[in-house]
Amino acid sequence: MFDLLVNAEGGLTTAGYVVTVSVGVVLFLAAVFFAGKRSERKKMTTKQLVFCAVAMALAFVTSYVKIFQMPWGGSVTLCSMLFIVLVANWYGVGTGVLVGLAYGILQFIQEPYVLSFFQVCCDYILAFAALGVAGFFAKKKHGLIKGYIVAVLARGAFHALGGYLYWMDYMPDNFPKSLTAIYPIAYNYSFLLAEAIITLVIICIPAVAKGLGKVKQIAAE
């Protein structure tokens, strides 16, 4: 089954792309349905569908705008994580996690690399789903900022776990063993925190903060 979906270079076969696209569509529809269930009207609305779709599209597009590319994967993008965090801020943890899951599938399709099923889960599925934890802070003062910071830290934890469990086996033989536990943490948080700082500076600009507040009001109506 694994060989059917993944080629010898660690990329996806045609069947692999079909499966991942199908899973991504199902997860996105589940996210929209969950958002509708959580609404006061207890049903899926066109507005929620549009807001979730636009947020995911913006996240995907801005993920291509790379300010800095890391040598072994990962990059500093133009605030791509923020748009998934916004969904969690608008509609709560459940919707944020599901939209993050669907977005993780899109990232996997964009740049797939497979070492094992659990590595894919750490680097794509769980890492991006973790952005949904921002929803826990949605109703708190400065909730978007607090939620964004926690979401970035949560995503980094899964990347670091994947790095420790899988990617460190591919390091050169002369790599210092004393750095084995530290390197995945330092590597992954280096680009994640760099993007986080840029994003936080942008969303703390009064005009931007005011605009995001109005967007949330419209999304939640």
GROMACS .gro file of N, CA and C in nm, residues 1 17 30 36 79 88 90 97 115 129 134 147 152 157 164 167 182 186 192 206:
model
   60
    1MET      N    1   0.083  -0.121   0.000
    1MET     CA    2   0.000   0.000   0.000
    1MET      C    3   0.086   0.125   0.000
   17TYR      N    4  -0.125   1.129  -0.499
   17TYR     CA    5  -0.184   1.263  -0.515
   17TYR      C    6  -0.336   1.256  -0.510
   30ALA      N    7  -1.544   1.897   0.617
   30ALA     CA    8  -1.572   1.869   0.757
   30ALA      C    9  -1.553   1.994   0.842
   36GLY      N   10  -2.041   2.539   1.088
   36GLY     CA   11  -2.184   2.561   1.087
   36GLY      C   12  -2.252   2.509   1.211
   79CYS      N   13   0.348   3.560   0.632
   79CYS     CA   14   0.236   3.551   0.727
   79CYS      C   15   0.137   3.440   0.694
   88ALA      N   16  -0.938   2.993   1.346
   88ALA     CA   17  -0.957   2.948   1.485
   88ALA      C   18  -1.007   3.063   1.572
   90TRP      N   19  -1.191   3.310   1.471
   90TRP     CA   20  -1.330   3.341   1.434
   90TRP      C   21  -1.427   3.235   1.483
   97VAL      N   22  -0.870   2.359   1.397
   97VAL     CA   23  -0.793   2.235   1.382
   97VAL      C   24  -0.826   2.165   1.251
  115LEU      N   25   0.899   0.984   0.455
  115LEU     CA   26   0.988   0.886   0.514
  115LEU      C   27   0.907   0.774   0.577
  129ALA      N   28  -0.240   2.130   1.192
  129ALA     CA   29  -0.363   2.122   1.272
  129ALA      C   30  -0.343   2.193   1.406
  134ALA      N   31  -0.510   2.813   1.858
  134ALA     CA   32  -0.527   2.958   1.877
  134ALA      C   33  -0.669   2.991   1.920
  147GLY      N   34  -0.308   3.377   2.094
  147GLY     CA   35  -0.337   3.253   2.023
  147GLY      C   36  -0.234   3.224   1.915
  152VAL      N   37   0.203   2.890   1.703
  152VAL     CA   38   0.336   2.873   1.643
  152VAL      C   39   0.422   2.778   1.727
  157ALA      N   40   0.653   2.227   1.790
  157ALA     CA   41   0.673   2.107   1.871
  157ALA      C   42   0.660   1.980   1.787
  164TYR      N   43   1.339   1.488   1.533
  164TYR     CA   44   1.412   1.402   1.627
  164TYR      C   45   1.392   1.254   1.595
  167TRP      N   46   1.426   1.264   1.094
  167TRP     CA   47   1.523   1.334   1.011
  167TRP      C   48   1.666   1.325   1.062
  182ILE      N   49   1.894   1.869   2.056
  182ILE     CA   50   1.875   2.014   2.049
  182ILE      C   51   1.853   2.063   1.906
  186ALA      N   52   1.610   2.370   1.760
  186ALA     CA   53   1.671   2.496   1.714
  186ALA      C   54   1.643   2.520   1.566
  192LEU      N   55   1.032   2.936   1.220
  192LEU     CA   56   0.897   2.962   1.269
  192LEU      C   57   0.891   3.090   1.353
  206PRO      N   58  -0.164   4.952   1.448
  206PRO     CA   59  -0.302   4.990   1.483
  206PRO      C   60  -0.403   4.973   1.370
   0.00000   0.00000   0.00000
